[in-house]
Amino acid sequence: MCGIVGYVGNKNAQDFLVSGLKRLEYRGYDSAGIVTLSDEGTATLIRAKGNISNLEEKLAQNKRNDKIGIGHTRWATHGEPSEINAHPHQAGKIFLVHNGIIENYKELKKTLNEHEFKSETDTEVLAALINSFYKDGQHPLTNAVVQALKLVKGTYGIAVVSELDPTEIVVARSGSPLIVGVGHDETLIASDASALVGHTKQAIYLNDGEVARLTKNSIEIKTLSAEPVSAKVEEIETNLAAIQKGGYDHFLLKEIMDQPESLTETLRGRIHAEDGTVRLGGPGLSETELRKIKHLIIVGCGTAYHAGLLAGYYIEKFTPEITIETVIASEYRYRQAYIPENSVALIVSQSGETADTLACLREIKKQGVKTIGIVNAIGSTIAREVDGGTYVHVGPEISVASTKAFTSQVVAMVMFGLTIAQAKGVRNSILRPYVSEIAKLPSEIAKVLESNRDLVQEIASQYKDFEHAIYLGRDTAYPTAMEGSLKLKEISYIDANAYAFGELKHGPLALIDDRFFEIAFLPDGELYEKAVSNVQEVLARGGKIVAITNVDKFDLDVENVVKIATELKIFAPILMNLISQLFAYYITVAKGLNVDQPRNLAKSVTVE
Ligand code: M6R
């Protein structure tokens, strides 16, 4: 949510700030702003409502050659998207950009009578609070920031500059990521490594409770209680190609089409089709610990939650004596749930920064339960706080709608399940079909995407004017239906809901009429005939069905059918989900909507 950038060095700060904000735009895009300081300390503050291109237009009239500055792209929490609510916020001589939420901002505001508030934001309250300790430069900026942060309840990643010292940026974090890029005679900051790519490969990931004073050639990090911190410089792994569209019209299509390669990265060195085994290093559990596992809690939000549901359906099919509970992080963090002995928690998150998922991780750890991350973003907070983990390695996912991460999260969790099953002594003949299908998934994904893209585009155009959709499936096709409906609603704004086929006659069947169309997932298998009967029930009520199936002989008289030619049986629902992804993409393009940046959403939800 929101993006922060900052620069101090010898180059033009505006140039880095704008290019960095463009890279972070997927995190929040309802307003943006930058402030730069001249060598004498004169500030130029430019803000604009809407996306970064609006800010660029304004900057074109205000070109500066300042060598220090901070910038922000916003996803509104307090106060509507507007220029006045956009960051940076000013109080006295200081300027502040902030990600996160200051929960006690109302109480703090009451104590700040000297400041004339212009915006409705919690961030301006923090700026005024820092300024009240800074007293126009009578105290060092770092001290003022620390004093203020000690009074704050909530989450923050912040960057502060002052007109009184145009050589330093002060940054701090608690619950919202901040990365310091280490350059030659320059220091950069960003809330996401993608903004640093091409500028430096060396980065320091700040930890919660740390504050740093940055100049072009020094980085001093301390804790809020003034303990010095010796910084660990890490290598940024992302490259430029990974954060560009690579010839596609939208990041979403690129990320959908990337899946053969991104899943290959997830599997690299982990899947051994020749002997039907899986070897995962990351979780760091011994054979004895794996054997003892009796209960798996899988925690995530949105798509990560759906990935957990689907993986749970698979794992319980081949792992004996294990119960699996997949939970929504925002609910679970406040439940008084009993966690049985010998439980392990899988913490699933593409960004590794989702506030609710992170809060669950911390709650679960307090109970002494081992936590394993299924995370994409390397060095993210969740990745650093779990006891062990398996990175999914899909590379940056820029489009707000999550696609390639889903596929790899499901497979990574199934591989973890297989690791448990191996340790528990499940016969290789039972596990081998799973391993061998996983090994074939990348090439099957490539086939399915290539051979169905045009057909799905044509079908999608037929439904672009509908307002309602129902997604239906059973067994592993049910979480697949849930994920498909989320994808459609979040980018096309079509009201889409998912139901288990068996639930239809317990209520949702009443909905079927001309305003709805239905997407039915019909994988070959034990429950296929039952699902076909459910489809008949919908057809009998005038339903308009789009069937997605891998049954070659499928001959129901439905409006549209996508037949997936694949040798895979077990993981056919993963392939069907690709059709959902393409369908949501093409319908959104046909409606002329913003595919990569749907309204009201942001990529990484770092606030509760
Ligand atoms: O970064 P995370 O995987 O923790 O994000 C979880 C959800 O916010 C995310 O999957 C969201 O539902 C996507 N926009 C769905 O496409």
Coordinates of C-alpha atoms and ligand atoms in Angstrom, one line a residue:
M1 CA 0.0 0.0 0.0
C2 CA 1.5 3.3 -1.0
G3 CA 5.1 3.6 -2.1
I4 CA 8.0 5.6 -0.8
V5 CA 11.2 6.7 -2.6
G6 CA 14.1 9.0 -1.5
Y7 CA 17.4 10.1 -2.9
V8 CA 20.5 11.9 -1.6
G9 CA 23.6 12.1 -3.8
N10 CA 25.1 14.0 -6.7
K11 CA 22.5 13.4 -9.4
N12 CA 19.2 15.0 -10.1
A13 CA 16.8 13.8 -7.4
Q14 CA 13.6 14.5 -9.3
D15 CA 14.7 12.0 -12.0
F16 CA 15.2 9.1 -9.6
L17 CA 12.1 10.0 -7.5
V18 CA 9.8 10.0 -10.6
S19 CA 11.2 6.8 -12.1
G20 CA 11.0 5.1 -8.7
L21 CA 7.4 6.2 -8.1
K22 CA 6.5 4.8 -11.5
R23 CA 7.9 1.5 -10.5
L24 CA 5.9 1.6 -7.3
E25 CA 2.7 2.9 -8.8
Y26 CA 1.1 -0.6 -8.6
R27 CA 1.2 -0.2 -4.8
G28 CA -1.1 2.8 -4.7
Y29 CA -2.1 5.2 -7.4
D30 CA -4.7 7.8 -6.3
S31 CA -2.3 10.7 -5.7
A32 CA 1.5 11.3 -5.7
G33 CA 4.0 13.9 -4.7
I34 CA 7.7 14.7 -4.2
V35 CA 9.7 17.3 -2.4
T36 CA 13.3 18.2 -3.3
L37 CA 15.7 20.6 -1.5
S38 CA 18.2 22.9 -3.1
D39 CA 21.8 23.1 -1.7
E40 CA 20.6 26.2 0.2
G41 CA 17.6 24.2 1.6
T42 CA 14.8 25.7 -0.4
A43 CA 12.1 23.2 -0.8
T44 CA 10.1 22.5 -4.0
L45 CA 6.9 20.5 -3.1
I46 CA 4.8 19.2 -6.0
R47 CA 1.8 17.0 -5.6
A48 CA -1.0 15.8 -7.8
K49 CA -4.2 13.9 -7.6
G50 CA -4.4 10.7 -9.8
N51 CA -1.5 8.7 -11.1
I52 CA 2.2 9.6 -11.6
S53 CA 1.6 11.0 -15.1
N54 CA -0.4 13.8 -13.6
L55 CA 2.6 14.5 -11.2
E56 CA 5.0 14.4 -14.2
E57 CA 2.9 17.0 -16.1
K58 CA 3.3 19.4 -13.1
L59 CA 7.0 18.6 -12.7
A60 CA 7.6 19.5 -16.3
Q61 CA 6.7 23.1 -15.3
N62 CA 8.9 22.9 -12.2
K63 CA 12.2 21.3 -13.3
R64 CA 14.8 21.4 -10.5
N65 CA 18.3 20.1 -10.3
D66 CA 18.2 19.4 -6.6
K67 CA 20.3 16.6 -5.2
I68 CA 18.0 15.4 -2.4
G69 CA 14.4 14.6 -2.1
I70 CA 11.6 12.2 -1.1
G71 CA 8.5 11.0 -2.9
H72 CA 5.3 9.1 -2.4
T73 CA 2.5 7.4 -4.3
R74 CA -0.6 7.0 -2.2
W75 CA -3.5 4.6 -1.6
A76 CA -5.9 6.6 0.5
T77 CA -6.6 5.5 4.1
H78 CA -7.4 8.7 5.9
G79 CA -8.9 11.4 3.7
E80 CA -10.1 11.1 0.1
P81 CA -7.6 11.1 -2.8
S82 CA -6.8 14.7 -3.4
E83 CA -3.8 17.0 -3.8
I84 CA -4.1 18.3 -0.3
N85 CA -4.1 14.8 1.2
A86 CA -1.2 13.7 -1.0
H87 CA 2.3 13.3 0.6
P88 CA 4.8 14.8 1.3
H89 CA 3.2 16.6 4.2
Q90 CA 4.8 19.7 5.6
A91 CA 5.1 21.0 9.2
G92 CA 7.4 23.9 9.8
K93 CA 10.6 23.2 8.0
I94 CA 10.2 19.5 7.7
F95 CA 8.5 17.3 5.1
L96 CA 7.3 13.7 5.6
V97 CA 6.2 10.7 3.5
H98 CA 4.5 7.8 5.3
N99 CA 3.2 4.3 4.6
G100 CA 1.0 2.7 7.2
I101 CA -1.6 4.1 9.7
I102 CA -1.1 6.2 12.8
E103 CA -3.9 4.7 14.9
N104 CA -3.8 7.3 17.7
Y105 CA -3.6 10.3 15.4
K106 CA -6.8 11.9 16.8
E107 CA -5.4 12.0 20.4
L108 CA -2.1 13.2 19.1
K109 CA -3.7 15.9 17.0
K110 CA -5.4 17.4 20.1
T111 CA -1.9 18.1 21.5
L112 CA -0.6 19.9 18.4
N113 CA -2.4 23.3 18.6
E114 CA 0.4 25.2 17.1
H115 CA 0.1 23.5 13.7
E116 CA -2.5 24.6 11.3
F117 CA -3.7 21.4 9.7
K118 CA -4.5 21.5 6.0
S119 CA -5.2 17.8 5.2
E120 CA -7.4 15.1 6.7
T121 CA -4.5 12.7 7.0
D122 CA -2.9 10.9 10.0
T123 CA 0.4 11.6 8.2
E124 CA 0.2 15.3 8.7
V125 CA -0.3 14.7 12.4
L126 CA 2.9 12.8 12.5
A127 CA 4.7 15.5 10.6
A128 CA 3.4 18.1 13.1
L129 CA 4.4 15.8 16.0
I130 CA 8.0 15.5 14.7
N131 CA 8.2 19.2 14.1
S132 CA 7.0 19.9 17.7
F133 CA 10.2 18.1 18.9
Y134 CA 12.4 19.5 16.2
K135 CA 11.5 23.1 17.1
D136 CA 12.7 24.5 13.8
G137 CA 16.1 22.8 14.0
Q138 CA 16.9 23.4 17.7
H139 CA 17.2 19.6 18.0
P140 CA 18.8 17.1 15.6
L141 CA 16.1 15.7 13.1
T142 CA 16.9 12.1 14.1
N143 CA 16.1 12.9 17.8
A144 CA 12.9 14.6 16.9
V145 CA 11.8 11.7 14.8
V146 CA 12.6 9.2 17.6
Q147 CA 10.8 11.3 20.2
A148 CA 7.7 11.5 18.0
L149 CA 7.7 7.8 17.1
K150 CA 7.8 6.8 20.8
L151 CA 4.3 8.4 21.1
V152 CA 2.9 6.7 18.0
K153 CA 0.6 3.7 17.9
G154 CA 0.2 2.1 14.6
T155 CA 2.4 1.2 11.6
Y156 CA 4.8 3.2 9.6
G157 CA 7.6 3.4 7.1
I158 CA 8.6 7.0 6.9
A159 CA 11.2 9.3 5.3
V160 CA 11.7 12.9 6.6
V161 CA 13.8 15.8 5.2
S162 CA 14.3 19.3 6.6
E163 CA 15.0 22.6 4.9
L164 CA 17.5 23.3 7.6
D165 CA 19.8 20.4 6.6
P166 CA 19.6 19.6 2.9
T167 CA 22.2 16.8 3.2
E168 CA 20.2 14.2 5.3
I169 CA 17.2 12.0 5.1
V170 CA 15.8 10.3 8.3
V171 CA 13.9 7.1 7.8
A172 CA 12.3 4.7 10.2
R173 CA 10.0 1.6 10.0
S174 CA 7.6 -0.3 12.1
G175 CA 5.3 -2.7 10.2
S176 CA 5.8 -1.1 6.8
P177 CA 8.9 -2.0 4.7
L178 CA 11.8 0.4 4.0
I179 CA 14.9 -0.5 2.0
V180 CA 18.0 1.6 1.9
G181 CA 20.0 1.4 -1.4
V182 CA 23.7 1.8 -1.0
G183 CA 25.3 3.5 -4.0
H184 CA 28.6 5.3 -4.8
D185 CA 28.3 8.8 -3.3
E186 CA 24.6 8.3 -3.2
T187 CA 22.0 6.7 -0.9
L188 CA 18.6 5.8 -2.1
I189 CA 15.4 4.6 -0.3
A190 CA 12.4 2.7 -1.4
S191 CA 9.6 0.8 0.1
D192 CA 10.0 -1.9 -2.5
A193 CA 13.3 -3.1 -4.1
S194 CA 11.9 -2.7 -7.6
A195 CA 12.4 1.1 -7.4
L196 CA 16.1 0.5 -6.8
V197 CA 16.8 -1.8 -9.7
G198 CA 19.2 -0.4 -12.2
H199 CA 20.6 2.1 -9.6
T200 CA 22.2 -0.2 -7.1
K201 CA 22.4 -3.9 -6.2
Q202 CA 23.3 -3.4 -2.6
A203 CA 20.5 -2.9 -0.1
I204 CA 19.9 -2.8 3.7
Y205 CA 16.4 -3.9 4.8
L206 CA 15.5 -1.9 7.9
N207 CA 13.9 -3.8 10.7
D208 CA 10.9 -2.8 12.8
G209 CA 11.9 -0.3 15.5
E210 CA 14.9 1.0 13.6
V211 CA 15.6 4.6 12.5
A212 CA 18.4 5.7 10.2
R213 CA 20.1 8.9 9.3
L214 CA 21.2 8.9 5.7
T215 CA 23.6 11.2 3.8
K216 CA 25.1 10.6 0.4
N217 CA 28.0 8.6 1.9
S218 CA 26.9 7.6 5.3
I219 CA 24.2 5.3 6.8
E220 CA 23.8 5.4 10.6
I221 CA 21.2 3.0 12.0
K222 CA 19.9 2.9 15.6
T223 CA 17.0 1.4 17.4
L224 CA 14.4 3.7 18.9
S225 CA 16.1 3.2 22.2
A226 CA 19.3 4.5 20.7
E227 CA 21.2 1.1 20.4
P228 CA 23.5 1.2 17.4
V229 CA 22.7 -1.4 14.7
S230 CA 25.3 -2.8 12.4
A231 CA 23.7 -3.0 9.1
K232 CA 23.7 -6.1 6.9
V233 CA 24.1 -5.3 3.2
E234 CA 22.2 -7.7 1.0
E235 CA 22.1 -8.2 -2.8
I236 CA 19.0 -7.2 -4.7
E237 CA 18.0 -10.2 -6.9
T238 CA 15.4 -8.5 -9.1
N239 CA 16.5 -7.4 -12.6
L240 CA 15.2 -4.8 -15.0
A241 CA 13.5 -7.3 -17.4
A242 CA 11.5 -8.7 -14.5
I243 CA 9.8 -5.3 -13.8
Q244 CA 9.0 -4.4 -17.4
K245 CA 6.1 -5.4 -19.6
G246 CA 8.3 -7.4 -22.0
G247 CA 6.2 -6.6 -25.1
Y248 CA 2.8 -7.3 -23.6
D249 CA 0.1 -4.6 -23.3
H250 CA -0.3 -5.2 -19.6
F251 CA 1.6 -6.6 -16.7
L252 CA -1.3 -8.9 -16.0
L253 CA -1.1 -10.6 -19.4
K254 CA 2.7 -10.8 -19.1
E255 CA 2.4 -12.4 -15.6
I256 CA -0.2 -14.9 -16.8
M257 CA 1.9 -15.9 -19.8
D258 CA 5.1 -16.0 -17.6
Q259 CA 3.8 -19.0 -15.7
P260 CA 5.7 -21.8 -17.4
E261 CA 8.9 -20.0 -16.5
S262 CA 7.9 -18.8 -13.1
L263 CA 6.7 -22.2 -12.0
T264 CA 9.9 -23.7 -13.3
E265 CA 11.7 -21.4 -10.9
T266 CA 9.5 -22.7 -8.1
L267 CA 10.4 -26.3 -8.9
R268 CA 14.1 -25.8 -9.5
G269 CA 16.1 -28.3 -7.6
R270 CA 13.1 -29.4 -5.5
I271 CA 11.2 -31.9 -7.7
H272 CA 12.8 -35.2 -8.7
A273 CA 10.5 -36.9 -11.2
E274 CA 13.0 -39.7 -11.8
D275 CA 12.6 -41.2 -8.3
G276 CA 9.2 -39.5 -7.5
T277 CA 10.5 -37.5 -4.6
V278 CA 10.5 -33.9 -3.4
R279 CA 13.4 -32.2 -1.6
L280 CA 12.7 -28.9 0.1
G281 CA 15.6 -27.3 2.0
G282 CA 13.9 -24.1 3.3
P283 CA 11.4 -25.3 5.9
G284 CA 14.3 -26.5 8.0
L285 CA 12.3 -29.3 9.7
S286 CA 14.0 -32.6 10.6
E287 CA 12.5 -35.9 9.5
T288 CA 11.3 -36.5 13.1
E289 CA 9.6 -33.1 13.2
L290 CA 8.0 -33.7 9.9
R291 CA 6.8 -37.2 11.0
K292 CA 5.2 -35.7 14.1
I293 CA 3.0 -33.2 12.2
K294 CA -0.7 -33.8 12.9
H295 CA -2.2 -30.5 12.0
L296 CA -1.5 -27.8 9.4
I297 CA -2.9 -24.3 9.6
I298 CA -2.6 -22.4 6.3
V299 CA -3.0 -18.7 6.7
G300 CA -3.4 -16.1 3.9
C301 CA -5.6 -13.3 2.4
G302 CA -7.4 -13.1 -0.9
T303 CA -5.6 -15.2 -3.6
A304 CA -3.1 -16.5 -1.1
Y305 CA -6.0 -17.8 1.0
H306 CA -7.5 -19.5 -2.1
A307 CA -4.1 -21.1 -2.9
G308 CA -4.0 -22.4 0.7
L309 CA -7.5 -23.9 0.3
L310 CA -6.6 -25.6 -3.0
A311 CA -3.3 -27.0 -1.6
G312 CA -5.2 -28.2 1.5
Y313 CA -7.6 -30.3 -0.7
Y314 CA -4.6 -31.9 -2.3
I315 CA -2.5 -32.5 0.8
E316 CA -5.2 -34.3 2.6
K317 CA -5.6 -36.7 -0.3
F318 CA -2.1 -38.2 0.2
T319 CA -1.0 -37.4 3.7
P320 CA -2.4 -39.7 6.4
E321 CA -3.6 -38.7 9.9
I322 CA -3.3 -35.0 9.3
T323 CA -6.0 -32.3 9.6
I324 CA -5.8 -29.1 7.6
E325 CA -7.4 -25.8 8.4
T326 CA -7.1 -23.0 5.9
V327 CA -7.9 -19.6 7.4
I328 CA -8.4 -16.0 6.4
A329 CA -5.7 -14.0 8.2
S330 CA -7.9 -11.0 9.0
E331 CA -10.3 -13.3 10.9
Y332 CA -7.9 -15.7 12.4
R333 CA -5.8 -13.0 14.1
Y334 CA -8.7 -12.2 16.4
R335 CA -10.1 -15.7 16.9
Q336 CA -9.4 -17.6 20.2
A337 CA -8.6 -20.7 18.1
Y338 CA -7.2 -23.7 19.9
I339 CA -4.0 -25.0 18.1
P340 CA -3.5 -28.7 18.8
E341 CA -0.1 -30.1 19.6
N342 CA 2.2 -31.0 16.7
S343 CA 0.8 -28.2 14.5
V344 CA 2.8 -26.3 11.8
A345 CA 1.6 -23.1 10.3
L346 CA 2.1 -22.2 6.6
I347 CA 2.1 -18.4 6.2
V348 CA 1.2 -17.7 2.6
S349 CA 1.9 -14.3 1.0
Q350 CA 3.2 -13.0 -2.3
S351 CA 4.4 -9.7 -1.0
G352 CA 5.4 -11.0 2.4
E353 CA 4.1 -7.7 3.8
T354 CA 0.4 -8.2 4.2
A355 CA -0.5 -6.7 7.6
D356 CA -3.2 -9.3 8.6
T357 CA -1.0 -12.2 7.6
L358 CA 1.9 -10.8 9.4
A359 CA -0.2 -10.3 12.6
C360 CA -1.3 -13.9 12.4
L361 CA 2.3 -15.1 12.0
R362 CA 3.2 -13.2 15.2
E363 CA 0.2 -14.5 17.1
I364 CA 0.9 -18.1 16.0
K365 CA 4.6 -17.8 17.0
K366 CA 3.6 -16.6 20.5
Q367 CA 1.9 -20.0 20.9
G368 CA 5.2 -21.8 20.1
V369 CA 3.9 -23.2 16.8
K370 CA 6.5 -23.6 14.0
T371 CA 5.9 -21.3 11.1
I372 CA 6.8 -21.9 7.5
G373 CA 6.6 -19.0 5.0
I374 CA 5.3 -19.6 1.4
V375 CA 6.5 -16.2 0.3
N376 CA 7.6 -14.6 -3.0
A377 CA 9.2 -11.3 -2.0
I378 CA 12.8 -12.0 -0.9
G379 CA 13.8 -10.3 2.3
S380 CA 10.2 -9.3 3.1
T381 CA 9.0 -9.0 6.7
I382 CA 7.1 -12.3 6.7
A383 CA 10.1 -14.1 5.0
R384 CA 12.4 -12.8 7.8
E385 CA 10.1 -13.6 10.7
V386 CA 9.0 -17.2 9.9
D387 CA 11.0 -20.1 11.4
G388 CA 11.7 -21.5 7.9
G389 CA 10.3 -21.2 4.5
T390 CA 10.0 -21.9 0.8
Y391 CA 10.3 -19.0 -1.5
V392 CA 8.1 -19.4 -4.5
H393 CA 10.6 -17.5 -6.7
V394 CA 8.1 -16.2 -9.3
G395 CA 9.9 -12.8 -9.6
P396 CA 8.1 -9.5 -9.2
E397 CA 4.4 -9.6 -9.6
I398 CA 3.3 -6.0 -10.5
S399 CA -0.3 -6.3 -11.6
V400 CA -2.6 -5.9 -8.6
A401 CA -4.4 -9.1 -9.5
S402 CA -2.3 -12.0 -8.4
T403 CA -1.8 -14.8 -11.0
K404 CA 1.6 -16.4 -11.3
A405 CA 2.0 -16.3 -7.5
F406 CA -1.2 -18.3 -7.0
T407 CA 0.0 -21.2 -9.2
S408 CA 3.4 -21.4 -7.5
Q409 CA 1.9 -21.0 -4.0
V410 CA -0.3 -24.0 -4.6
V411 CA 2.5 -26.1 -6.0
A412 CA 5.0 -25.0 -3.2
M413 CA 2.5 -26.1 -0.5
V414 CA 1.7 -29.4 -2.2
M415 CA 5.5 -30.0 -2.3
F416 CA 5.6 -29.3 1.4
G417 CA 2.7 -31.7 1.9
L418 CA 4.6 -34.3 -0.1
T419 CA 7.7 -33.7 2.1
I420 CA 5.6 -34.5 5.2
A421 CA 4.1 -37.6 3.5
Q422 CA 7.6 -38.9 2.5
A423 CA 8.7 -38.5 6.1
K424 CA 5.6 -40.3 7.4
G425 CA 6.5 -43.2 5.1
V426 CA 3.7 -42.9 2.6
R427 CA 4.3 -45.3 -0.2
N428 CA 6.2 -43.9 -3.2
S429 CA 3.5 -45.4 -5.5
I430 CA 1.0 -43.1 -3.9
L431 CA 3.1 -40.0 -4.1
R432 CA 4.8 -40.6 -7.5
P433 CA 1.8 -39.5 -9.6
Y434 CA 1.7 -36.2 -7.8
V435 CA 5.4 -35.6 -8.3
S436 CA 5.3 -36.6 -11.9
E437 CA 2.4 -34.3 -12.7
I438 CA 4.1 -31.4 -10.9
A439 CA 7.2 -31.9 -13.1
K440 CA 5.0 -31.7 -16.2
L441 CA 3.0 -28.7 -15.1
P442 CA 5.2 -26.0 -16.6
S443 CA 5.0 -27.4 -20.1
E444 CA 1.3 -28.2 -19.8
I445 CA 0.7 -24.6 -18.6
A446 CA 2.5 -23.3 -21.7
K447 CA 0.3 -25.5 -24.0
V448 CA -3.0 -24.5 -22.3
L449 CA -2.2 -20.8 -22.4
E450 CA -1.1 -20.8 -26.1
S451 CA -3.9 -23.0 -27.4
N452 CA -6.8 -21.3 -25.6
R453 CA -5.9 -17.7 -25.5
D454 CA -7.8 -16.6 -28.7
L455 CA -10.9 -18.8 -27.8
V456 CA -11.1 -17.3 -24.3
Q457 CA -10.8 -13.8 -25.7
E458 CA -13.7 -14.4 -28.0
I459 CA -15.8 -16.0 -25.3
A460 CA -15.0 -13.1 -22.8
S461 CA -16.3 -10.6 -25.3
Q462 CA -19.7 -12.2 -25.2
Y463 CA -20.1 -11.6 -21.5
K464 CA -18.6 -8.1 -21.1
D465 CA -22.0 -6.4 -20.5
F466 CA -23.2 -8.8 -17.8
E467 CA -23.3 -7.5 -14.2
H468 CA -23.3 -10.9 -12.4
A469 CA -21.4 -14.1 -12.6
I470 CA -21.5 -17.3 -10.6
Y471 CA -18.4 -19.6 -10.5
L472 CA -19.1 -23.3 -9.7
G473 CA -17.0 -26.3 -8.8
R474 CA -16.6 -29.2 -6.4
D475 CA -13.6 -30.7 -4.6
T476 CA -10.4 -29.1 -5.9
A477 CA -12.4 -27.2 -8.5
Y478 CA -14.2 -25.4 -5.7
P479 CA -11.2 -23.3 -4.5
T480 CA -10.5 -22.9 -8.2
A481 CA -13.9 -21.4 -8.7
M482 CA -13.4 -19.1 -5.7
E483 CA -10.1 -17.8 -7.1
G484 CA -11.7 -17.4 -10.6
S485 CA -14.5 -15.3 -9.2
L486 CA -12.1 -13.1 -7.2
K487 CA -10.0 -12.4 -10.3
L488 CA -13.1 -11.4 -12.3
K489 CA -14.6 -9.1 -9.7
E490 CA -11.4 -7.3 -8.8
I491 CA -10.5 -6.2 -12.3
S492 CA -13.7 -6.2 -14.3
Y493 CA -16.0 -5.1 -11.5
I494 CA -18.5 -7.8 -12.4
D495 CA -20.2 -9.0 -9.3
A496 CA -18.9 -12.6 -9.2
N497 CA -19.4 -15.2 -6.5
A498 CA -18.3 -18.8 -6.1
Y499 CA -20.3 -21.7 -4.8
A500 CA -19.6 -25.4 -4.3
F501 CA -21.9 -27.2 -6.8
G502 CA -23.6 -29.1 -4.0
E503 CA -24.6 -25.8 -2.3
L504 CA -26.6 -24.6 -5.3
K505 CA -29.9 -26.0 -4.2
H506 CA -29.4 -24.7 -0.7
G507 CA -29.9 -21.1 -1.9
P508 CA -27.9 -19.7 -4.8
L509 CA -30.0 -21.5 -7.5
A510 CA -32.7 -18.9 -6.8
L511 CA -30.4 -16.3 -8.4
I512 CA -30.2 -17.8 -11.9
D513 CA -31.8 -15.4 -14.4
D514 CA -31.0 -13.4 -17.5
R515 CA -28.6 -11.0 -15.7
F516 CA -26.2 -13.9 -14.7
F517 CA -23.8 -16.2 -16.5
E518 CA -22.1 -19.1 -14.9
I519 CA -18.6 -20.5 -15.2
A520 CA -18.6 -24.3 -14.4
F521 CA -15.4 -26.1 -13.6
L522 CA -15.7 -29.7 -14.6
P523 CA -12.5 -31.7 -14.2
D524 CA -12.5 -35.4 -15.0
G525 CA -12.7 -37.6 -12.0
E526 CA -14.9 -39.3 -9.4
L527 CA -17.2 -36.3 -8.9
Y528 CA -17.5 -35.4 -12.6
E529 CA -20.9 -37.0 -13.1
K530 CA -22.3 -35.3 -10.0
A531 CA -21.1 -31.9 -11.2
V532 CA -22.7 -32.6 -14.6
S533 CA -26.0 -33.2 -12.9
N534 CA -25.6 -29.8 -11.1
V535 CA -24.9 -28.2 -14.5
Q536 CA -28.2 -29.7 -15.8
E537 CA -30.0 -28.1 -12.8
V538 CA -28.7 -24.7 -13.8
L539 CA -29.4 -25.3 -17.5
A540 CA -33.0 -26.3 -16.7
R541 CA -33.4 -22.8 -15.1
G542 CA -32.2 -21.0 -18.2
G543 CA -28.6 -20.6 -17.0
K544 CA -25.9 -19.5 -19.4
I545 CA -23.0 -21.8 -18.8
V546 CA -19.4 -21.5 -19.8
A547 CA -17.9 -24.9 -19.1
I548 CA -14.2 -25.5 -18.5
T549 CA -13.3 -29.1 -18.7
N550 CA -10.7 -31.6 -19.5
V551 CA -13.2 -34.3 -20.5
D552 CA -12.9 -34.8 -24.2
K553 CA -16.3 -36.3 -24.6
F554 CA -18.1 -33.4 -22.8
D555 CA -21.3 -32.9 -24.9
L556 CA -23.7 -30.9 -22.7
D557 CA -25.5 -28.2 -24.6
V558 CA -24.0 -25.2 -22.9
E559 CA -23.4 -21.7 -24.3
N560 CA -19.6 -22.1 -24.4
V561 CA -17.0 -24.6 -23.6
V562 CA -13.3 -24.5 -23.2
K563 CA -11.9 -28.0 -23.5
I564 CA -8.4 -28.3 -22.1
A565 CA -6.3 -30.9 -23.8
T566 CA -3.9 -32.2 -21.2
E567 CA -2.5 -35.5 -19.9
L568 CA -2.7 -34.2 -16.4
K569 CA -5.5 -35.4 -14.2
I570 CA -4.7 -34.4 -10.6
F571 CA -3.7 -30.8 -11.4
A572 CA -6.2 -30.1 -14.1
P573 CA -7.9 -27.5 -11.8
I574 CA -4.6 -25.5 -11.8
L575 CA -4.8 -25.5 -15.6
M576 CA -8.5 -24.5 -15.5
N577 CA -7.5 -21.6 -13.3
L578 CA -5.4 -20.3 -16.2
I579 CA -8.6 -20.0 -18.2
S580 CA -10.2 -18.0 -15.4
Q581 CA -7.2 -15.7 -15.4
L582 CA -7.3 -15.1 -19.2
F583 CA -11.1 -14.7 -19.1
A584 CA -10.9 -12.0 -16.4
Y585 CA -8.1 -10.3 -18.3
Y586 CA -9.9 -10.2 -21.7
I587 CA -13.3 -9.2 -20.3
T588 CA -11.6 -6.3 -18.5
V589 CA -9.8 -5.2 -21.7
A590 CA -13.0 -5.5 -23.6
K591 CA -14.7 -3.2 -21.1
G592 CA -11.8 -0.7 -21.5
L593 CA -10.9 -0.7 -17.8
N594 CA -7.6 -0.3 -16.1
V595 CA -6.3 -3.9 -16.0
D596 CA -3.2 -3.5 -13.8
Q597 CA -4.5 -0.9 -11.4
P598 CA -8.1 -1.7 -10.6
R599 CA -10.0 1.0 -8.7
N600 CA -9.8 1.1 -4.9
L601 CA -7.1 -1.6 -4.6
A602 CA -3.4 -1.8 -4.2
K603 CA -0.9 -4.5 -4.6
S604 CA 0.4 -4.9 -1.1
V605 CA -2.0 -4.4 1.8
T606 CA 0.3 -3.3 4.6
V607 CA -2.6 -1.8 6.7
E608 CA -5.2 -3.6 8.6
Ligands
M6R1 O1 0.8 -10.3 -0.9 P1 -0.2 -11.2 -0.4 O2 -0.1 -12.6 -1.1 O3 -0.2 -11.4 1.1 O4 -1.6 -10.6 -0.8 C1 -2.8 -11.2 -0.4 C2 -4.0 -10.5 -1.1 O5 -4.0 -9.1 -0.8 C3 -3.9 -10.7 -2.6 O6 -3.8 -12.0 -3.0 C4 -5.1 -10.0 -3.3 O7 -6.2 -10.8 -2.9 C5 -4.9 -10.0 -4.8 N1 -5.2 -8.7 -5.3 C6 -5.8 -10.9 -5.5 O8 -5.6 -10.9 -6.9

